[in-house]
Amino acid sequence: MATSEVELRRRWSAGQACHGLWSLLPGPVTGEVLARTGPDFVVVDLQHGALGEAGLPGVAAAVTAAGSVPLVRTRSPAFADVGRPLDLGARGVVVPNVRDAAHAREVVAACRYAPAGSRSIGRLSGGADQPLVVVMVESATALDDLDAVLAVEGLDGVYVGPGDLSLSLGLTGDERRGELRGVLSSIVARARAAGVPVGVHAYSGEEAAGYAAEGATIVTVAVDAVALGEAVTHHLGVARGRSGPDRP
């Protein structure tokens, strides 16, 4: 397990795969349970998850106490939305909807104090002075500008959102899955060639292992809400004498 954002940055930069969990469910108990399973990091999702900002300090503290690194997917790439989780205990941010390299530079600046950036000083206990900054590649515009994004100074990594990227590229549906997978592989390869840590959002250990084998170092293994549903479905099926998904 990684124990700090400094250790995560070092391992990512060295090309070592770090395994994390993605959290949509609220509450410090959820954070502690996830962190105790042994991930290097836990990403708390403020964009699509059920947790609100007021609950973030407790979750971040629980994840840290259990030995993992709390990161946050921000609600948006806006200046306040990027900076506020850092005041509430996050050790880094994963920022969605970043359009291009210029936008990525704005995000990095929002995470760095002057003179390196424009981050505002908060008076809460806060998170890291040098937080991890990861931007999401999930649109055609970001993909078109990928080489410039990868060259942004101060960026710690890029993280691909396959769902939104598939919509933006028009690669939805099972018949386009192979084409989308090729795009994802090319992003991983280009990031590795540029020396930038890269991850692709995954929903299972098998899927995550495939991306890691291609060189991804920001490796999301599972999403808590999805994994919970799958586990309960499995146990219900076993109890009712069925091996597949079951309905009451």
PDB file of C-alpha atoms in Angstrom:
ATOM      1  CA  MET A   1       0.000   0.000   0.000  1.00  0.00           C
ATOM      2  CA  ALA A   2       1.092   3.550  -0.654  1.00  0.00           C
ATOM      3  CA  THR A   3       0.942   5.670   2.490  1.00  0.00           C
ATOM      4  CA  SER A   4       1.138   9.193   1.070  1.00  0.00           C
ATOM      5  CA  GLU A   5       0.740  11.218  -2.096  1.00  0.00           C
ATOM      6  CA  VAL A   6       4.546  11.514  -2.171  1.00  0.00           C
ATOM      7  CA  GLU A   7       4.876   7.726  -2.346  1.00  0.00           C
ATOM      8  CA  LEU A   8       2.148   7.469  -4.990  1.00  0.00           C
ATOM      9  CA  ARG A   9       3.850  10.127  -7.129  1.00  0.00           C
ATOM     10  CA  ARG A  10       7.191   8.347  -6.827  1.00  0.00           C
ATOM     11  CA  ARG A  11       5.754   4.956  -7.754  1.00  0.00           C
ATOM     12  CA  TRP A  12       3.678   6.317 -10.647  1.00  0.00           C
ATOM     13  CA  SER A  13       6.701   8.156 -12.020  1.00  0.00           C
ATOM     14  CA  ALA A  14       8.781   4.980 -11.762  1.00  0.00           C
ATOM     15  CA  GLY A  15       6.227   3.116 -13.853  1.00  0.00           C
ATOM     16  CA  GLN A  16       4.973   0.946 -10.998  1.00  0.00           C
ATOM     17  CA  ALA A  17       1.316  -0.051 -11.087  1.00  0.00           C
ATOM     18  CA  CYS A  18      -0.619   1.267  -8.069  1.00  0.00           C
ATOM     19  CA  HIS A  19      -4.017  -0.260  -7.392  1.00  0.00           C
ATOM     20  CA  GLY A  20      -6.980   1.762  -6.208  1.00  0.00           C
ATOM     21  CA  LEU A  21     -10.697   1.658  -5.549  1.00  0.00           C
ATOM     22  CA  TRP A  22     -13.398   4.067  -6.717  1.00  0.00           C
ATOM     23  CA  SER A  23     -16.053   5.100  -4.208  1.00  0.00           C
ATOM     24  CA  LEU A  24     -19.590   6.225  -5.005  1.00  0.00           C
ATOM     25  CA  LEU A  25     -21.070   5.357  -1.601  1.00  0.00           C
ATOM     26  CA  PRO A  26     -21.056   7.935   1.224  1.00  0.00           C
ATOM     27  CA  GLY A  27     -19.716   7.798   4.753  1.00  0.00           C
ATOM     28  CA  PRO A  28     -16.466   7.273   6.675  1.00  0.00           C
ATOM     29  CA  VAL A  29     -17.360   3.637   7.331  1.00  0.00           C
ATOM     30  CA  THR A  30     -17.381   3.029   3.584  1.00  0.00           C
ATOM     31  CA  GLY A  31     -14.013   4.740   3.252  1.00  0.00           C
ATOM     32  CA  GLU A  32     -12.512   2.713   6.083  1.00  0.00           C
ATOM     33  CA  VAL A  33     -13.875  -0.604   4.793  1.00  0.00           C
ATOM     34  CA  LEU A  34     -12.470   0.073   1.338  1.00  0.00           C
ATOM     35  CA  ALA A  35      -9.076   1.234   2.612  1.00  0.00           C
ATOM     36  CA  ARG A  36      -8.717  -1.793   4.881  1.00  0.00           C
ATOM     37  CA  THR A  37      -8.828  -4.103   1.862  1.00  0.00           C
ATOM     38  CA  GLY A  38      -5.342  -2.848   0.971  1.00  0.00           C
ATOM     39  CA  PRO A  39      -5.549  -0.444  -1.998  1.00  0.00           C
ATOM     40  CA  ASP A  40      -2.850   2.134  -2.632  1.00  0.00           C
ATOM     41  CA  PHE A  41      -5.510   4.824  -3.034  1.00  0.00           C
ATOM     42  CA  VAL A  42      -9.254   5.402  -2.775  1.00  0.00           C
ATOM     43  CA  VAL A  43     -10.919   7.888  -5.135  1.00  0.00           C
ATOM     44  CA  VAL A  44     -13.988   9.543  -3.612  1.00  0.00           C
ATOM     45  CA  ASP A  45     -16.296  10.595  -6.441  1.00  0.00           C
ATOM     46  CA  LEU A  46     -17.895  13.993  -5.858  1.00  0.00           C
ATOM     47  CA  GLN A  47     -19.076  14.253  -9.469  1.00  0.00           C
ATOM     48  CA  HIS A  48     -21.298  11.174  -9.678  1.00  0.00           C
ATOM     49  CA  GLY A  49     -21.148   9.712  -6.167  1.00  0.00           C
ATOM     50  CA  ALA A  50     -23.507  10.122  -3.219  1.00  0.00           C
ATOM     51  CA  LEU A  51     -21.056  11.891  -0.905  1.00  0.00           C
ATOM     52  CA  GLY A  52     -21.302  15.660  -0.426  1.00  0.00           C
ATOM     53  CA  GLU A  53     -18.463  18.013   0.425  1.00  0.00           C
ATOM     54  CA  ALA A  54     -19.494  18.205   4.087  1.00  0.00           C
ATOM     55  CA  GLY A  55     -18.785  14.488   4.478  1.00  0.00           C
ATOM     56  CA  LEU A  56     -15.397  14.576   2.787  1.00  0.00           C
ATOM     57  CA  PRO A  57     -13.188  15.367   5.834  1.00  0.00           C
ATOM     58  CA  GLY A  58     -14.494  12.331   7.703  1.00  0.00           C
ATOM     59  CA  VAL A  59     -14.060  10.004   4.739  1.00  0.00           C
ATOM     60  CA  ALA A  60     -10.576  11.330   3.957  1.00  0.00           C
ATOM     61  CA  ALA A  61      -9.548  10.879   7.587  1.00  0.00           C
ATOM     62  CA  ALA A  62     -10.944   7.325   7.672  1.00  0.00           C
ATOM     63  CA  VAL A  63      -9.129   6.339   4.467  1.00  0.00           C
ATOM     64  CA  THR A  64      -5.871   7.828   5.761  1.00  0.00           C
ATOM     65  CA  ALA A  65      -6.192   6.158   9.163  1.00  0.00           C
ATOM     66  CA  ALA A  66      -6.706   2.799   7.454  1.00  0.00           C
ATOM     67  CA  GLY A  67      -3.433   3.240   5.578  1.00  0.00           C
ATOM     68  CA  SER A  68      -4.471   4.370   2.099  1.00  0.00           C
ATOM     69  CA  VAL A  69      -4.328   7.670   0.181  1.00  0.00           C
ATOM     70  CA  PRO A  70      -7.591   9.620  -0.268  1.00  0.00           C
ATOM     71  CA  LEU A  71      -8.051  11.192  -3.694  1.00  0.00           C
ATOM     72  CA  VAL A  72     -11.141  12.974  -4.992  1.00  0.00           C
ATOM     73  CA  ARG A  73     -12.793  13.187  -8.379  1.00  0.00           C
ATOM     74  CA  THR A  74     -13.944  16.781  -8.300  1.00  0.00           C
ATOM     75  CA  ARG A  75     -17.448  17.941  -9.185  1.00  0.00           C
ATOM     76  CA  SER A  76     -16.077  19.871 -12.153  1.00  0.00           C
ATOM     77  CA  PRO A  77     -12.861  21.481 -13.436  1.00  0.00           C
ATOM     78  CA  ALA A  78     -13.913  24.886 -12.064  1.00  0.00           C
ATOM     79  CA  PHE A  79     -11.359  26.659  -9.862  1.00  0.00           C
ATOM     80  CA  ALA A  80     -13.392  26.382  -6.643  1.00  0.00           C
ATOM     81  CA  ASP A  81     -14.389  22.767  -7.267  1.00  0.00           C
ATOM     82  CA  VAL A  82     -10.747  21.780  -7.782  1.00  0.00           C
ATOM     83  CA  GLY A  83      -9.387  23.603  -4.747  1.00  0.00           C
ATOM     84  CA  ARG A  84     -12.064  22.895  -2.158  1.00  0.00           C
ATOM     85  CA  PRO A  85     -11.468  19.125  -1.784  1.00  0.00           C
ATOM     86  CA  LEU A  86      -7.815  19.921  -1.082  1.00  0.00           C
ATOM     87  CA  ASP A  87      -8.924  22.038   1.881  1.00  0.00           C
ATOM     88  CA  LEU A  88     -11.082  19.154   3.121  1.00  0.00           C
ATOM     89  CA  GLY A  89      -8.438  16.446   3.304  1.00  0.00           C
ATOM     90  CA  ALA A  90      -7.874  15.142  -0.224  1.00  0.00           C
ATOM     91  CA  ARG A  91      -4.267  14.335  -1.069  1.00  0.00           C
ATOM     92  CA  GLY A  92      -4.919  14.782  -4.755  1.00  0.00           C
ATOM     93  CA  VAL A  93      -7.611  15.335  -7.365  1.00  0.00           C
ATOM     94  CA  VAL A  94      -8.845  13.585 -10.492  1.00  0.00           C
ATOM     95  CA  VAL A  95     -10.437  16.350 -12.548  1.00  0.00           C
ATOM     96  CA  PRO A  96     -13.185  15.585 -15.094  1.00  0.00           C
ATOM     97  CA  ASN A  97     -14.133  17.315 -18.345  1.00  0.00           C
ATOM     98  CA  VAL A  98     -10.725  18.806 -19.091  1.00  0.00           C
ATOM     99  CA  ARG A  99     -10.967  20.039 -22.668  1.00  0.00           C
ATOM    100  CA  ASP A 100      -7.363  20.539 -23.787  1.00  0.00           C
ATOM    101  CA  ALA A 101      -3.846  21.471 -22.691  1.00  0.00           C
ATOM    102  CA  ALA A 102      -4.738  25.077 -21.836  1.00  0.00           C
ATOM    103  CA  HIS A 103      -7.522  23.815 -19.609  1.00  0.00           C
ATOM    104  CA  ALA A 104      -5.143  21.295 -17.996  1.00  0.00           C
ATOM    105  CA  ARG A 105      -2.709  24.104 -17.175  1.00  0.00           C
ATOM    106  CA  GLU A 106      -5.527  25.968 -15.409  1.00  0.00           C
ATOM    107  CA  VAL A 107      -6.274  22.866 -13.333  1.00  0.00           C
ATOM    108  CA  VAL A 108      -2.631  22.456 -12.322  1.00  0.00           C
ATOM    109  CA  ALA A 109      -2.450  26.138 -11.362  1.00  0.00           C
ATOM    110  CA  ALA A 110      -5.562  25.736  -9.180  1.00  0.00           C
ATOM    111  CA  CYS A 111      -3.684  23.072  -7.186  1.00  0.00           C
ATOM    112  CA  ARG A 112      -0.458  25.021  -6.637  1.00  0.00           C
ATOM    113  CA  TYR A 113       0.170  27.985  -4.365  1.00  0.00           C
ATOM    114  CA  ALA A 114       1.768  31.159  -5.735  1.00  0.00           C
ATOM    115  CA  PRO A 115       4.145  31.763  -7.371  1.00  0.00           C
ATOM    116  CA  ALA A 116       3.720  28.361  -9.062  1.00  0.00           C
ATOM    117  CA  GLY A 117      -0.062  28.652  -9.311  1.00  0.00           C
ATOM    118  CA  SER A 118      -3.243  30.318  -8.112  1.00  0.00           C
ATOM    119  CA  ARG A 119      -4.484  28.054  -5.323  1.00  0.00           C
ATOM    120  CA  SER A 120      -6.169  29.953  -2.504  1.00  0.00           C
ATOM    121  CA  ILE A 121      -5.026  29.403   1.095  1.00  0.00           C
ATOM    122  CA  GLY A 122      -7.656  27.754   3.282  1.00  0.00           C
ATOM    123  CA  ARG A 123      -7.815  27.682   7.081  1.00  0.00           C
ATOM    124  CA  LEU A 124      -9.050  24.126   7.603  1.00  0.00           C
ATOM    125  CA  SER A 125      -6.643  21.309   8.350  1.00  0.00           C
ATOM    126  CA  GLY A 126      -6.553  20.611   4.648  1.00  0.00           C
ATOM    127  CA  GLY A 127      -4.692  18.142   2.515  1.00  0.00           C
ATOM    128  CA  ALA A 128      -1.359  18.172   0.760  1.00  0.00           C
ATOM    129  CA  ASP A 129       0.690  21.264  -0.080  1.00  0.00           C
ATOM    130  CA  GLN A 130       1.757  19.500  -3.281  1.00  0.00           C
ATOM    131  CA  PRO A 131      -1.299  17.389  -4.121  1.00  0.00           C
ATOM    132  CA  LEU A 132      -1.451  14.919  -6.955  1.00  0.00           C
ATOM    133  CA  VAL A 133      -3.038  16.432 -10.064  1.00  0.00           C
ATOM    134  CA  VAL A 134      -4.616  14.045 -12.564  1.00  0.00           C
ATOM    135  CA  VAL A 135      -6.792  15.227 -15.452  1.00  0.00           C
ATOM    136  CA  MET A 136      -9.365  13.111 -17.218  1.00  0.00           C
ATOM    137  CA  VAL A 137      -9.269  12.448 -20.951  1.00  0.00           C
ATOM    138  CA  GLU A 138     -12.914  11.822 -21.801  1.00  0.00           C
ATOM    139  CA  SER A 139     -13.740  13.914 -24.854  1.00  0.00           C
ATOM    140  CA  ALA A 140     -12.774  14.194 -28.503  1.00  0.00           C
ATOM    141  CA  THR A 141     -11.201  17.621 -27.880  1.00  0.00           C
ATOM    142  CA  ALA A 142      -8.963  16.264 -25.109  1.00  0.00           C
ATOM    143  CA  LEU A 143      -7.961  13.328 -27.284  1.00  0.00           C
ATOM    144  CA  ASP A 144      -7.163  15.630 -30.213  1.00  0.00           C
ATOM    145  CA  ASP A 145      -4.877  17.665 -27.938  1.00  0.00           C
ATOM    146  CA  LEU A 146      -3.456  14.693 -26.043  1.00  0.00           C
ATOM    147  CA  ASP A 147       0.217  15.259 -26.881  1.00  0.00           C
ATOM    148  CA  ALA A 148       0.027  18.839 -25.590  1.00  0.00           C
ATOM    149  CA  VAL A 149      -1.882  17.710 -22.487  1.00  0.00           C
ATOM    150  CA  LEU A 150       0.837  15.171 -21.726  1.00  0.00           C
ATOM    151  CA  ALA A 151       3.430  17.954 -21.930  1.00  0.00           C
ATOM    152  CA  VAL A 152       1.744  20.185 -19.308  1.00  0.00           C
ATOM    153  CA  GLU A 153       4.220  20.994 -16.543  1.00  0.00           C
ATOM    154  CA  GLY A 154       3.188  19.885 -13.072  1.00  0.00           C
ATOM    155  CA  LEU A 155       0.705  17.276 -14.253  1.00  0.00           C
ATOM    156  CA  ASP A 156       0.985  13.998 -12.334  1.00  0.00           C
ATOM    157  CA  GLY A 157      -1.062  11.855 -14.668  1.00  0.00           C
ATOM    158  CA  VAL A 158      -3.979  11.401 -17.046  1.00  0.00           C
ATOM    159  CA  TYR A 159      -6.992   9.210 -16.422  1.00  0.00           C
ATOM    160  CA  VAL A 160      -9.261   8.003 -19.190  1.00  0.00           C
ATOM    161  CA  GLY A 161     -13.029   7.902 -18.788  1.00  0.00           C
ATOM    162  CA  PRO A 162     -14.115   5.306 -21.374  1.00  0.00           C
ATOM    163  CA  GLY A 163     -17.850   5.941 -20.992  1.00  0.00           C
ATOM    164  CA  ASP A 164     -17.856   9.648 -21.783  1.00  0.00           C
ATOM    165  CA  LEU A 165     -15.062   9.238 -24.327  1.00  0.00           C
ATOM    166  CA  SER A 166     -17.081   6.620 -26.212  1.00  0.00           C
ATOM    167  CA  LEU A 167     -20.039   9.022 -26.345  1.00  0.00           C
ATOM    168  CA  SER A 168     -17.869  11.895 -27.549  1.00  0.00           C
ATOM    169  CA  LEU A 169     -16.268   9.748 -30.270  1.00  0.00           C
ATOM    170  CA  GLY A 170     -19.508   8.050 -31.278  1.00  0.00           C
ATOM    171  CA  LEU A 171     -18.122   4.626 -30.359  1.00  0.00           C
ATOM    172  CA  THR A 172     -21.043   3.313 -28.336  1.00  0.00           C
ATOM    173  CA  GLY A 173     -22.570  -0.158 -28.545  1.00  0.00           C
ATOM    174  CA  ASP A 174     -21.083  -3.631 -28.533  1.00  0.00           C
ATOM    175  CA  GLU A 175     -20.230  -3.470 -32.231  1.00  0.00           C
ATOM    176  CA  ARG A 176     -17.812  -0.557 -31.584  1.00  0.00           C
ATOM    177  CA  ARG A 177     -16.232  -2.021 -28.448  1.00  0.00           C
ATOM    178  CA  GLY A 178     -13.134  -3.266 -30.252  1.00  0.00           C
ATOM    179  CA  GLU A 179     -12.559   0.111 -31.860  1.00  0.00           C
ATOM    180  CA  LEU A 180     -12.921   1.882 -28.517  1.00  0.00           C
ATOM    181  CA  ARG A 181     -10.523  -0.581 -26.896  1.00  0.00           C
ATOM    182  CA  GLY A 182      -7.975   0.301 -29.562  1.00  0.00           C
ATOM    183  CA  VAL A 183      -8.332   3.998 -28.750  1.00  0.00           C
ATOM    184  CA  LEU A 184      -7.825   3.310 -25.041  1.00  0.00           C
ATOM    185  CA  SER A 185      -4.717   1.255 -25.744  1.00  0.00           C
ATOM    186  CA  SER A 186      -3.301   4.018 -27.916  1.00  0.00           C
ATOM    187  CA  ILE A 187      -3.788   6.577 -25.134  1.00  0.00           C
ATOM    188  CA  VAL A 188      -1.947   4.348 -22.673  1.00  0.00           C
ATOM    189  CA  ALA A 189       0.892   3.871 -25.160  1.00  0.00           C
ATOM    190  CA  ARG A 190       1.184   7.584 -25.919  1.00  0.00           C
ATOM    191  CA  ALA A 191       1.221   8.509 -22.243  1.00  0.00           C
ATOM    192  CA  ARG A 192       3.891   5.913 -21.500  1.00  0.00           C
ATOM    193  CA  ALA A 193       6.005   7.203 -24.382  1.00  0.00           C
ATOM    194  CA  ALA A 194       5.714  10.713 -22.925  1.00  0.00           C
ATOM    195  CA  GLY A 195       6.662   9.457 -19.452  1.00  0.00           C
ATOM    196  CA  VAL A 196       3.307  10.459 -17.945  1.00  0.00           C
ATOM    197  CA  PRO A 197       1.446   8.131 -15.537  1.00  0.00           C
ATOM    198  CA  VAL A 198      -1.839   6.951 -17.020  1.00  0.00           C
ATOM    199  CA  GLY A 199      -4.952   5.090 -15.927  1.00  0.00           C
ATOM    200  CA  VAL A 200      -8.163   3.857 -17.502  1.00  0.00           C
ATOM    201  CA  HIS A 201     -11.373   3.546 -15.495  1.00  0.00           C
ATOM    202  CA  ALA A 202     -12.151  -0.132 -14.903  1.00  0.00           C
ATOM    203  CA  TYR A 203     -14.953  -1.999 -13.150  1.00  0.00           C
ATOM    204  CA  SER A 204     -13.243  -5.312 -12.433  1.00  0.00           C
ATOM    205  CA  GLY A 205      -9.880  -6.755 -11.509  1.00  0.00           C
ATOM    206  CA  GLU A 206      -9.684  -8.550 -14.845  1.00  0.00           C
ATOM    207  CA  GLU A 207     -10.286  -5.370 -16.807  1.00  0.00           C
ATOM    208  CA  ALA A 208      -7.816  -3.452 -14.636  1.00  0.00           C
ATOM    209  CA  ALA A 209      -5.148  -6.121 -15.073  1.00  0.00           C
ATOM    210  CA  GLY A 210      -5.476  -5.801 -18.831  1.00  0.00           C
ATOM    211  CA  TYR A 211      -4.764  -2.069 -18.713  1.00  0.00           C
ATOM    212  CA  ALA A 212      -1.882  -2.604 -16.270  1.00  0.00           C
ATOM    213  CA  ALA A 213      -0.345  -5.151 -18.644  1.00  0.00           C
ATOM    214  CA  GLU A 214      -0.298  -2.430 -21.303  1.00  0.00           C
ATOM    215  CA  GLY A 215       1.507  -0.056 -18.958  1.00  0.00           C
ATOM    216  CA  ALA A 216      -1.184   1.744 -16.968  1.00  0.00           C
ATOM    217  CA  THR A 217       0.071   2.706 -13.515  1.00  0.00           C
ATOM    218  CA  ILE A 218      -3.068   4.374 -12.084  1.00  0.00           C
ATOM    219  CA  VAL A 219      -5.014   1.124 -11.838  1.00  0.00           C
ATOM    220  CA  THR A 220      -8.627   1.276 -10.667  1.00  0.00           C
ATOM    221  CA  VAL A 221      -9.623  -2.238  -9.641  1.00  0.00           C
ATOM    222  CA  ALA A 222     -13.294  -1.841  -8.725  1.00  0.00           C
ATOM    223  CA  VAL A 223     -16.140   0.587  -8.015  1.00  0.00           C
ATOM    224  CA  ASP A 224     -17.715   0.051  -4.590  1.00  0.00           C
ATOM    225  CA  ALA A 225     -21.375   0.338  -5.612  1.00  0.00           C
ATOM    226  CA  VAL A 226     -20.869  -1.981  -8.599  1.00  0.00           C
ATOM    227  CA  ALA A 227     -18.857  -4.518  -6.601  1.00  0.00           C
ATOM    228  CA  LEU A 228     -21.435  -4.520  -3.806  1.00  0.00           C
ATOM    229  CA  GLY A 229     -24.265  -5.196  -6.227  1.00  0.00           C
ATOM    230  CA  GLU A 230     -22.340  -8.006  -7.935  1.00  0.00           C
ATOM    231  CA  ALA A 231     -21.408  -9.641  -4.637  1.00  0.00           C
ATOM    232  CA  VAL A 232     -24.954  -9.552  -3.272  1.00  0.00           C
ATOM    233  CA  THR A 233     -26.355 -10.864  -6.568  1.00  0.00           C
ATOM    234  CA  HIS A 234     -23.876 -13.744  -6.440  1.00  0.00           C
ATOM    235  CA  HIS A 235     -24.690 -14.702  -2.859  1.00  0.00           C
ATOM    236  CA  LEU A 236     -28.438 -14.494  -3.476  1.00  0.00           C
ATOM    237  CA  GLY A 237     -28.021 -16.736  -6.492  1.00  0.00           C
ATOM    238  CA  VAL A 238     -26.018 -19.271  -4.507  1.00  0.00           C
ATOM    239  CA  ALA A 239     -28.531 -19.258  -1.661  1.00  0.00           C
ATOM    240  CA  ARG A 240     -31.424 -19.773  -4.090  1.00  0.00           C
ATOM    241  CA  GLY A 241     -29.652 -22.488  -5.989  1.00  0.00           C
ATOM    242  CA  ARG A 242     -28.901 -20.359  -9.035  1.00  0.00           C
ATOM    243  CA  SER A 243     -25.486 -19.414 -10.355  1.00  0.00           C
ATOM    244  CA  GLY A 244     -26.569 -16.414 -12.443  1.00  0.00           C
ATOM    245  CA  PRO A 245     -28.213 -13.054 -11.732  1.00  0.00           C
ATOM    246  CA  ASP A 246     -31.436 -13.398  -9.845  1.00  0.00           C
ATOM    247  CA  ARG A 247     -34.547 -11.331  -9.350  1.00  0.00           C
ATOM    248  CA  PRO A 248     -36.868 -11.606  -6.339  1.00  0.00           C
TER     249      PRO A 248
END
